[in-house]
mmCIF file of C-alpha atoms in Angstrom:
data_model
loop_
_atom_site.group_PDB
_atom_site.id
_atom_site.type_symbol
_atom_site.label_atom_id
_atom_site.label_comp_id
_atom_site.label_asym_id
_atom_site.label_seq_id
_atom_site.Cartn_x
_atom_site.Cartn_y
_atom_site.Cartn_z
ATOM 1 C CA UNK A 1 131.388 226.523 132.318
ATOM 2 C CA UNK A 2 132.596 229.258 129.836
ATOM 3 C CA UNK A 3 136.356 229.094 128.804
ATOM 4 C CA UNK A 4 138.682 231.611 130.855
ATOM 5 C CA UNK A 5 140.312 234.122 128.099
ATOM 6 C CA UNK A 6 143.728 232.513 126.517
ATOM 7 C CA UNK A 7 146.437 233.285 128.653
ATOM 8 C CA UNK A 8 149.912 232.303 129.651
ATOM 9 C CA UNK A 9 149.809 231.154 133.488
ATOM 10 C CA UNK A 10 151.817 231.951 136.212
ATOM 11 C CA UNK A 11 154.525 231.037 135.954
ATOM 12 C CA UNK A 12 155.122 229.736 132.266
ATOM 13 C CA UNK A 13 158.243 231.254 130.207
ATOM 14 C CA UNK A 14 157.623 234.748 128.952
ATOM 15 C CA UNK A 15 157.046 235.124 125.418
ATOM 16 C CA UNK A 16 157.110 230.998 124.450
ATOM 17 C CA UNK A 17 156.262 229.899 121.490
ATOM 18 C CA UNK A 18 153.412 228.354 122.207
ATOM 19 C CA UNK A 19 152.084 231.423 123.328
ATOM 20 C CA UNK A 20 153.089 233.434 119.835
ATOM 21 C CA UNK A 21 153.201 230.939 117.385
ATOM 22 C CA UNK A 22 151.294 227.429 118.317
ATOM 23 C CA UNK A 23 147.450 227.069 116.649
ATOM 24 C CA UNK A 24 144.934 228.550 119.426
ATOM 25 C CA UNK A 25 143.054 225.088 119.148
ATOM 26 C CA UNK A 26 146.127 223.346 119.556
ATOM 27 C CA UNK A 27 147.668 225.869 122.486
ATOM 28 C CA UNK A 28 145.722 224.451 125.663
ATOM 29 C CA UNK A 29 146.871 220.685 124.625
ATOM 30 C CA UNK A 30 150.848 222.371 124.785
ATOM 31 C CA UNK A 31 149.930 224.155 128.118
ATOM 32 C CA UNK A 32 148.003 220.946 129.430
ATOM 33 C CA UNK A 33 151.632 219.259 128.580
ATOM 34 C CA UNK A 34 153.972 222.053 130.355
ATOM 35 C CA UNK A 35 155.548 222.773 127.199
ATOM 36 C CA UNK A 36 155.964 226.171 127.760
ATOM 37 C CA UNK A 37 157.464 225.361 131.051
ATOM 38 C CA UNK A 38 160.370 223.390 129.693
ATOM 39 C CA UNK A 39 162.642 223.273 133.159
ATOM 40 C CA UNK A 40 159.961 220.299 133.940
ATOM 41 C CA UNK A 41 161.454 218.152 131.597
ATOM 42 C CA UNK A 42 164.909 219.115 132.221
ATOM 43 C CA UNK A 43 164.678 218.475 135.830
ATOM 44 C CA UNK A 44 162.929 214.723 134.921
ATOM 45 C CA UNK A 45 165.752 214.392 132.709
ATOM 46 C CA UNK A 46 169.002 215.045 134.038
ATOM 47 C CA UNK A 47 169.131 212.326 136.490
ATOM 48 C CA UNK A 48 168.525 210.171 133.609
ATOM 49 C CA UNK A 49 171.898 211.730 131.720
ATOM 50 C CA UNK A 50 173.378 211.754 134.982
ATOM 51 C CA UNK A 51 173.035 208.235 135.639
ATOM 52 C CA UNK A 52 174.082 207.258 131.658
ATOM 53 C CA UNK A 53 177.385 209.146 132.819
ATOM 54 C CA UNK A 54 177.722 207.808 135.960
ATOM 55 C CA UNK A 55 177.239 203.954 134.295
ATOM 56 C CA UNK A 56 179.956 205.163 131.564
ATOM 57 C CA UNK A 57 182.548 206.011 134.049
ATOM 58 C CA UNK A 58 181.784 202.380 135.657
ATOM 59 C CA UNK A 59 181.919 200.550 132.640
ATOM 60 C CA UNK A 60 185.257 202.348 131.450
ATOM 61 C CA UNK A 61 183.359 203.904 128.354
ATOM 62 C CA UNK A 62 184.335 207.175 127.195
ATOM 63 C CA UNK A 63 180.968 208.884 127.480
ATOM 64 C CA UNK A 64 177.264 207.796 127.810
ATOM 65 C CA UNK A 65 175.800 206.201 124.925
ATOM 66 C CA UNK A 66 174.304 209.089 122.402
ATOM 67 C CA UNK A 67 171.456 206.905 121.769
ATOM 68 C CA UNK A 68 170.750 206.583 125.421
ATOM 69 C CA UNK A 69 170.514 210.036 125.820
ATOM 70 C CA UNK A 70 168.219 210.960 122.989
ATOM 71 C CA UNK A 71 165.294 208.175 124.144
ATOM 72 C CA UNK A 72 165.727 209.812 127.575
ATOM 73 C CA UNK A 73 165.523 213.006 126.209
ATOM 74 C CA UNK A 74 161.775 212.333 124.287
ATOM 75 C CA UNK A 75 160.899 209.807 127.145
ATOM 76 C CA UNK A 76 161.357 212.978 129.384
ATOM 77 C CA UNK A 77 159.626 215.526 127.674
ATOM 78 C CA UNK A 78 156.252 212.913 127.011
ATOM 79 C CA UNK A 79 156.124 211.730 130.497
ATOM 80 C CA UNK A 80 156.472 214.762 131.818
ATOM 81 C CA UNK A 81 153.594 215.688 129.565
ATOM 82 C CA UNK A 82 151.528 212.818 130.478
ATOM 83 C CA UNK A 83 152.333 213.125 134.103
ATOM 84 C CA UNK A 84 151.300 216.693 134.096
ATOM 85 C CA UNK A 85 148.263 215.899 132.261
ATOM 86 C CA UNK A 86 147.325 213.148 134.814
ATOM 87 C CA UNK A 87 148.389 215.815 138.062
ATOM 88 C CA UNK A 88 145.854 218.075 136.436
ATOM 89 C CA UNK A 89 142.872 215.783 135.927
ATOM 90 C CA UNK A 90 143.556 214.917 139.689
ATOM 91 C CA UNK A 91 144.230 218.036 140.883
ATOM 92 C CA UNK A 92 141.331 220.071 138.843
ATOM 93 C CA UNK A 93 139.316 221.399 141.848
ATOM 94 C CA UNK A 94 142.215 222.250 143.773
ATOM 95 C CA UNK A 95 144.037 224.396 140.924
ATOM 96 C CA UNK A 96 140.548 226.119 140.867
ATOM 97 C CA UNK A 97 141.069 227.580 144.268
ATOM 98 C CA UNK A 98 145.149 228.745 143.714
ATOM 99 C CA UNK A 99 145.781 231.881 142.028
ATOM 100 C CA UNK A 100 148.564 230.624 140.096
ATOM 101 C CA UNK A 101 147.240 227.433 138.729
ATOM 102 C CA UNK A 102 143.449 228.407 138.177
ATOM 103 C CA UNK A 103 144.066 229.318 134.646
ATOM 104 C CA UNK A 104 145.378 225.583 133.636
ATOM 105 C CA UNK A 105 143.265 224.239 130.545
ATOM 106 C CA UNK A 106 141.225 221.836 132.911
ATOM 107 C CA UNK A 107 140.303 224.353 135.668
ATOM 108 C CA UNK A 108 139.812 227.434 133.328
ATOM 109 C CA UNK A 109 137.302 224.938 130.719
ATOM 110 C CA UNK A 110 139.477 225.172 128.324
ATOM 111 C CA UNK A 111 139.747 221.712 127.904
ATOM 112 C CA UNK A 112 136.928 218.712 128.685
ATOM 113 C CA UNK A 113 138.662 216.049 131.470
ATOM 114 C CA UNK A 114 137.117 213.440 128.494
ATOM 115 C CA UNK A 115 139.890 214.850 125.937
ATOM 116 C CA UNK A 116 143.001 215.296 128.669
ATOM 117 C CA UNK A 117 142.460 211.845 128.775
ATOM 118 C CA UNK A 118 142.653 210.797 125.575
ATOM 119 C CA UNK A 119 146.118 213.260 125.022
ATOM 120 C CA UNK A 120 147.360 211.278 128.238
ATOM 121 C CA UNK A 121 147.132 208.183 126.698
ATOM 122 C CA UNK A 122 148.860 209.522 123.211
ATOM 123 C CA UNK A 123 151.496 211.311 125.722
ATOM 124 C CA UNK A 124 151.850 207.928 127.706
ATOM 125 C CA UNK A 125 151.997 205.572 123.910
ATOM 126 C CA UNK A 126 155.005 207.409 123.263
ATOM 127 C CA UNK A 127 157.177 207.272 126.667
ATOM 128 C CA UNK A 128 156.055 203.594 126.283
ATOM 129 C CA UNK A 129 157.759 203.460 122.153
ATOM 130 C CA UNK A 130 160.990 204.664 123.790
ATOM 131 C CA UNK A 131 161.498 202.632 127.036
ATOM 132 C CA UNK A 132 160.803 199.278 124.582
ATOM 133 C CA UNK A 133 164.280 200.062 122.963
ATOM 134 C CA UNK A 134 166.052 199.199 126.375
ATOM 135 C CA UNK A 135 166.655 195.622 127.639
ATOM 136 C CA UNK A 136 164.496 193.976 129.679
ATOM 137 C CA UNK A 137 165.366 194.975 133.263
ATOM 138 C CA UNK A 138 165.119 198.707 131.970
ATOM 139 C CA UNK A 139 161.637 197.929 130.980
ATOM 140 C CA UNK A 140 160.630 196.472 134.022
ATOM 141 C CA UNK A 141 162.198 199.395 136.337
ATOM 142 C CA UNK A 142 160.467 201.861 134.076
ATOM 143 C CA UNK A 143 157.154 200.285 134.388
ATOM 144 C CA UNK A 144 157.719 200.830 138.680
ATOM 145 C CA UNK A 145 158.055 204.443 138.464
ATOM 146 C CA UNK A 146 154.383 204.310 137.007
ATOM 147 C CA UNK A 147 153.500 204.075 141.110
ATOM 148 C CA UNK A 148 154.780 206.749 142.938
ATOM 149 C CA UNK A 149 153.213 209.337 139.466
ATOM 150 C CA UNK A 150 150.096 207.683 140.158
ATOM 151 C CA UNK A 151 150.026 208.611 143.641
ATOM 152 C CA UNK A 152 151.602 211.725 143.727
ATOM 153 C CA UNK A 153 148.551 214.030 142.768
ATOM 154 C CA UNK A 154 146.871 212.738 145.936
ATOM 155 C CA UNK A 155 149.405 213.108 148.445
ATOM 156 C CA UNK A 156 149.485 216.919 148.828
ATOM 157 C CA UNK A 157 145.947 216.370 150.778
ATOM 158 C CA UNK A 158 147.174 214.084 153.126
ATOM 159 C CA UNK A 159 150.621 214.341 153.491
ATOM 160 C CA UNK A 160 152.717 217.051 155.490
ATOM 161 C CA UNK A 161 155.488 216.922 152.781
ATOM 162 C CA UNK A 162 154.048 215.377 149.517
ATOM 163 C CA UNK A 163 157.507 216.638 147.884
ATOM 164 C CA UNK A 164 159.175 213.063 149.027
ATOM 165 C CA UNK A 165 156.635 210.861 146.669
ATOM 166 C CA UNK A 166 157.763 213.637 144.150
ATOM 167 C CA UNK A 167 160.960 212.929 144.724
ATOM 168 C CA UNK A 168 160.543 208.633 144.029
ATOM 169 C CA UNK A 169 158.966 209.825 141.073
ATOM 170 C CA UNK A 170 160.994 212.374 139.020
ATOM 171 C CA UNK A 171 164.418 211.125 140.532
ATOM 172 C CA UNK A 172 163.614 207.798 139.003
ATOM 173 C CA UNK A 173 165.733 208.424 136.008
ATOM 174 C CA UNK A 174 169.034 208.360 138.225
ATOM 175 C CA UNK A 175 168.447 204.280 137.660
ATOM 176 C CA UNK A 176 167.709 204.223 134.190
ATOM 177 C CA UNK A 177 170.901 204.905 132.475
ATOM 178 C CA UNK A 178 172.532 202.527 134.907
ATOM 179 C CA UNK A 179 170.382 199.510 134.307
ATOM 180 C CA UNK A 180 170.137 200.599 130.422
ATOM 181 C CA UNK A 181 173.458 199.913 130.043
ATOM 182 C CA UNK A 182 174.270 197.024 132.414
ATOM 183 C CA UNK A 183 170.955 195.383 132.951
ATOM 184 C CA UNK A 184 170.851 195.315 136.533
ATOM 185 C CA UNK A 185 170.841 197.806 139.418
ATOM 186 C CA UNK A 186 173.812 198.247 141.711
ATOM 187 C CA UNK A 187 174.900 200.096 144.625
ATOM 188 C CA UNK A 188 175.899 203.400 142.589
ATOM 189 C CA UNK A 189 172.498 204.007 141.057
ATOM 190 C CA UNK A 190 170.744 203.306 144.305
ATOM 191 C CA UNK A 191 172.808 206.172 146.172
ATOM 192 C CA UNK A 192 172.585 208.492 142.777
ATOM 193 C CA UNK A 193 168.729 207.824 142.889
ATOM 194 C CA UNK A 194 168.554 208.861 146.818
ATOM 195 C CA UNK A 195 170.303 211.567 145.754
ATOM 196 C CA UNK A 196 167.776 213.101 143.669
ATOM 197 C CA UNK A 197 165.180 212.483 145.532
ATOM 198 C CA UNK A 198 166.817 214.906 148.294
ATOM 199 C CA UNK A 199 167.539 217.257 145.507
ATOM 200 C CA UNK A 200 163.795 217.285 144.069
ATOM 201 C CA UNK A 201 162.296 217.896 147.617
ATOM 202 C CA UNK A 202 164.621 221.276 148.049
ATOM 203 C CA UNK A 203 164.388 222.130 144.824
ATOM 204 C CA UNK A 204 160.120 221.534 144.937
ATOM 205 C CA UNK A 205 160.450 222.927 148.308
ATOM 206 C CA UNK A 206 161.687 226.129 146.838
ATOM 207 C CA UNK A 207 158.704 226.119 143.774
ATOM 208 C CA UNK A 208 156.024 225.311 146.567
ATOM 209 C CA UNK A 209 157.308 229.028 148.496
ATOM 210 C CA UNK A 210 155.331 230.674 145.208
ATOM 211 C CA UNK A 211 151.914 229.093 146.997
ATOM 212 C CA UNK A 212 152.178 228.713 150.545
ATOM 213 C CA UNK A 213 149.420 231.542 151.144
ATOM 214 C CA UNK A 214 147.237 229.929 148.507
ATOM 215 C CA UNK A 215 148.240 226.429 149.347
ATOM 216 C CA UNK A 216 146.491 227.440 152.731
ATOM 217 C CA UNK A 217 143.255 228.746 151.781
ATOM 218 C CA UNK A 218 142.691 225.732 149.572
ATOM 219 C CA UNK A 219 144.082 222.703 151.931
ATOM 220 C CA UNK A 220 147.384 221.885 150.280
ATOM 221 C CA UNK A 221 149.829 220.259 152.324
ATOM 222 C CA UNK A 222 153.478 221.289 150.805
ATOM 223 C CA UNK A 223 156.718 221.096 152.730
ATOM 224 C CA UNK A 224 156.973 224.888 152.427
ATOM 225 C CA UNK A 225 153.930 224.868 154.221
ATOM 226 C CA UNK A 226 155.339 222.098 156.830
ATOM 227 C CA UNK A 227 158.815 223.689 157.172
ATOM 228 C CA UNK A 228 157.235 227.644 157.536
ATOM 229 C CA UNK A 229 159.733 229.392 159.199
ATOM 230 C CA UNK A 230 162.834 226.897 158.499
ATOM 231 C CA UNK A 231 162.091 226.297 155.030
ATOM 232 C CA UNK A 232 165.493 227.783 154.159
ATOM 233 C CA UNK A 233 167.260 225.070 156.315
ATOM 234 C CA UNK A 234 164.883 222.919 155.465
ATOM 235 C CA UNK A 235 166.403 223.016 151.567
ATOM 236 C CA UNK A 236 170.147 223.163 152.849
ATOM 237 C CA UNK A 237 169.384 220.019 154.561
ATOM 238 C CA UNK A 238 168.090 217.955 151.390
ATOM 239 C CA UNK A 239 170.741 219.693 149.203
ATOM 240 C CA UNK A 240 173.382 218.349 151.668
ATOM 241 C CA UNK A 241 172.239 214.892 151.511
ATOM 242 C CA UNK A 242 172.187 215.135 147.815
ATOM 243 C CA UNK A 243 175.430 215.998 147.577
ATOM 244 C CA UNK A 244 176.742 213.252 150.230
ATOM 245 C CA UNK A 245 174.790 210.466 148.190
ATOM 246 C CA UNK A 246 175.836 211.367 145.322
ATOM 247 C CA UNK A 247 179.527 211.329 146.357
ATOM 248 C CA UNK A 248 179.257 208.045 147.652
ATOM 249 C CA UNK A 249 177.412 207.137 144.567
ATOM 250 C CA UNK A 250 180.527 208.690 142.631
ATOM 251 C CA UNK A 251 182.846 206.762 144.863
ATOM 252 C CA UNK A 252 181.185 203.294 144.254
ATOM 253 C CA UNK A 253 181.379 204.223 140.041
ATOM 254 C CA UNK A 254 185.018 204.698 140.442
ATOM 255 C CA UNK A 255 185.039 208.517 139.568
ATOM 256 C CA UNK A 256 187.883 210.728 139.103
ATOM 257 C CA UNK A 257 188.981 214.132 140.205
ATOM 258 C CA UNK A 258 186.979 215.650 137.036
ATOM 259 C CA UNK A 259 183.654 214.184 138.253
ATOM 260 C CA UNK A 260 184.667 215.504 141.674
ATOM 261 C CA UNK A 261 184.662 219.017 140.728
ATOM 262 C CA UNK A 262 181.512 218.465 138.794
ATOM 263 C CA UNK A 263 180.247 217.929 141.935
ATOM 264 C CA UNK A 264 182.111 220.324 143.728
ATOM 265 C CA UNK A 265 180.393 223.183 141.620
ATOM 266 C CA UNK A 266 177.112 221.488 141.779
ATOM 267 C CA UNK A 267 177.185 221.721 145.376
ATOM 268 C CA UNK A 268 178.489 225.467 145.639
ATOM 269 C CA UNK A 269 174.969 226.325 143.247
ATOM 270 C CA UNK A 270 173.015 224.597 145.247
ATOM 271 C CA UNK A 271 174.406 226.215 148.340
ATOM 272 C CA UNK A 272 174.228 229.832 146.264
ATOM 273 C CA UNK A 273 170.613 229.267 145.630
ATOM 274 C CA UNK A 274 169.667 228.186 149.420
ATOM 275 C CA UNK A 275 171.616 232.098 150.324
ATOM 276 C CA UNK A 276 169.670 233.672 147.594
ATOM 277 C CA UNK A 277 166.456 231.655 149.077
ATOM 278 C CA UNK A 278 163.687 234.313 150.513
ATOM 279 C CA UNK A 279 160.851 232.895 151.671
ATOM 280 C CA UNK A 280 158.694 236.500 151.353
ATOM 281 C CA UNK A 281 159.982 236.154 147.502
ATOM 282 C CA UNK A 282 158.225 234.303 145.100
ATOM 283 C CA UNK A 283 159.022 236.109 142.200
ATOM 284 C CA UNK A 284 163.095 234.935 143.703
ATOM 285 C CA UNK A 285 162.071 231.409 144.654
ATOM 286 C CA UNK A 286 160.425 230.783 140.888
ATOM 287 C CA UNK A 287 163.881 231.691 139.450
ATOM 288 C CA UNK A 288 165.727 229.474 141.867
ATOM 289 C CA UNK A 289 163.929 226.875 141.275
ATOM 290 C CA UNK A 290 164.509 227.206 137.595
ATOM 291 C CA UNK A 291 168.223 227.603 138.004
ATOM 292 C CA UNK A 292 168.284 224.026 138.943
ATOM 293 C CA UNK A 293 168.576 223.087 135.489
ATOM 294 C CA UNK A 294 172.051 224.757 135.035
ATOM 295 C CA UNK A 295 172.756 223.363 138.370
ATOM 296 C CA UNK A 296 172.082 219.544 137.035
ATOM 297 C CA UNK A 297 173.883 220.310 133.269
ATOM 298 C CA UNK A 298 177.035 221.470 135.284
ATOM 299 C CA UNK A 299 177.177 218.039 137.395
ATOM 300 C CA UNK A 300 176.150 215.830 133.960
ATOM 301 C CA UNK A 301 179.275 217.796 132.238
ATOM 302 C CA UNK A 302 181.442 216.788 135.384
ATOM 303 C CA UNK A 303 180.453 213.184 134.709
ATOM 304 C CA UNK A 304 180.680 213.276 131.337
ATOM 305 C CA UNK A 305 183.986 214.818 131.170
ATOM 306 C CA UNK A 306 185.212 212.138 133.903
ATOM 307 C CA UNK A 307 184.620 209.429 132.076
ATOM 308 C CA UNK A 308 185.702 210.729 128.274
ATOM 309 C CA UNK A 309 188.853 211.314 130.608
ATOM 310 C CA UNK A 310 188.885 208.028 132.129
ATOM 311 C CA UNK A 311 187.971 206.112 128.889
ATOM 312 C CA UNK A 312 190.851 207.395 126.698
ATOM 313 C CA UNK A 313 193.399 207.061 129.488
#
């Protein structure tokens, strides 16, 4: 199969870097990776800083631990590579047949499935460097989220709402900054991490609107797909549990009024985006979903802030 021209996808950021500046033999590697589509790694990532915050407001610290938040940081952005490597290996027939993923490296030949291997393994060597600098139990619990990524790429042709192992997967971090700093799981990072999850299924809800034509022709099963019609109450649903976990998750960490308004305003975005939510829209739906990234930094802040406050009371 002949290479597809070099192009930006879909829906990668307009006029990246990688796109103006990276090597050409080096570009489809960065692509393969989502590099270019950095809100991938922020939304893997900010349940991870919000659970360091949440932990620090438990533990009476006055902020989550800098360190913490830098190996979650590169842990974030290399799994997220390596689990978007592994999605595309899996899902390289399927992109094929969707308009806005057909010009991927693996389903445009730009890359041979032999070498996305080998850059998921280098990808997956590095997540594994940073999650040996946390204790034990951290380990461990970081290993588990290896199952529900492993699965993932296969549920959207079998299940009516593959979003949900999605959600086990990227809301994962929402228990690693608690058991990174106390070295065992408790009730406040269980309810934060069932939180996410309800967040990541609107939020992917929302992303999966872009395809649901596509998504049709090819077999996909997506919960835009499965919600059709009440896909907009569909999201206010799982953004209203997410906020109701996550305020009793709050409650059980002993969080003040500051972390209450963080959530306050982190539940008035989400509710904005469900109004501004079209399903006809795709062009709409793609900047929603992107918006969620503001949406987690303004509910880390409200953490954060809570327990700097708390800390040097």
């Amino acid at each position: 199969m002949n290479p597809a021209p070099d192009r930006p996808v879909a829906d990668a950021v307009t006029g990246h870097w990688v796109d103006r500046h990276a090597p050409e033999a080096v570009r489809p590697y960065l692509r393969l990776a989502r590099i270019e589509r950095p809100i991938g790694w922020w939304l893997l990532l900010l349940p991870c800083w919000w659970s360091a915050a949440l932990a620090a407001i438990a533990a009476g610290r006055p902020g989550p631990s800098l360190w913490h938040l830098a190996l979650f940081l590169v842990g974030a952005v290399a799994m997220r590579g390596a689990g978007s490597t592994y999605n595309d290996i899996a899902d390289r027939d399927l992109d094929a047949r969707v308009e806005r993923t057909r010009l991927r490296p693996l389903p445009s030949g730009r890359i041979r499935v032999r070498h996305a291997l080998t850059f998921l393994v280098l990808q997956a060597l590095i997540g594994l460097t940073v999650l040996l600098q946390f204790n034990r139990t951290a380990i461990l619990v970081g290993i588990a989220s290896l199952a529900p990524v492993a699965i993932y790429p296969f549920m959207k042709r079998v299940m009516p709402v593959p979003q949900a192992v999605l959600g086990l997967a990227f809301a994962w971090g929402a228990l690693m900054g608690w058991v990174a700093l106390f070295g065992r799981l408790d009730a406040p990072a269980y309810w934060l991490y069932a939180g996410a999850i309800a967040w990541v299924i609107g939020y992917d809800t929302i992303y999966a609107v872009q395809d649901i034509e596509d998504d049709e022709i090819a077999g996909i099963k997506s919960s835009a797909r499965f919600f059709g019609t009440r896909v907009r109450l569909a999201v206010a649903g799982c953004f209203l549990a997410c906020v109701l976990f996550i305020g009793l998750a709050l409650s059980g960490a002993g969080a003040g009024p500051i972390g209450l308004a963080g959530l306050a305003l982190f539940a008035g975005h989400l509710a904005w985006q469900v109004g501004r939510l079209d399903p006809r829209d795709g062009a709409e739906a793609l900047r929603l979903f992107r918006s969620n990234r503001d949406a987690g930094l303004i509910l880390f802040c409200g953490l954060t802030l809570d327990a700097l406050w708390q800390g040097l009371m």
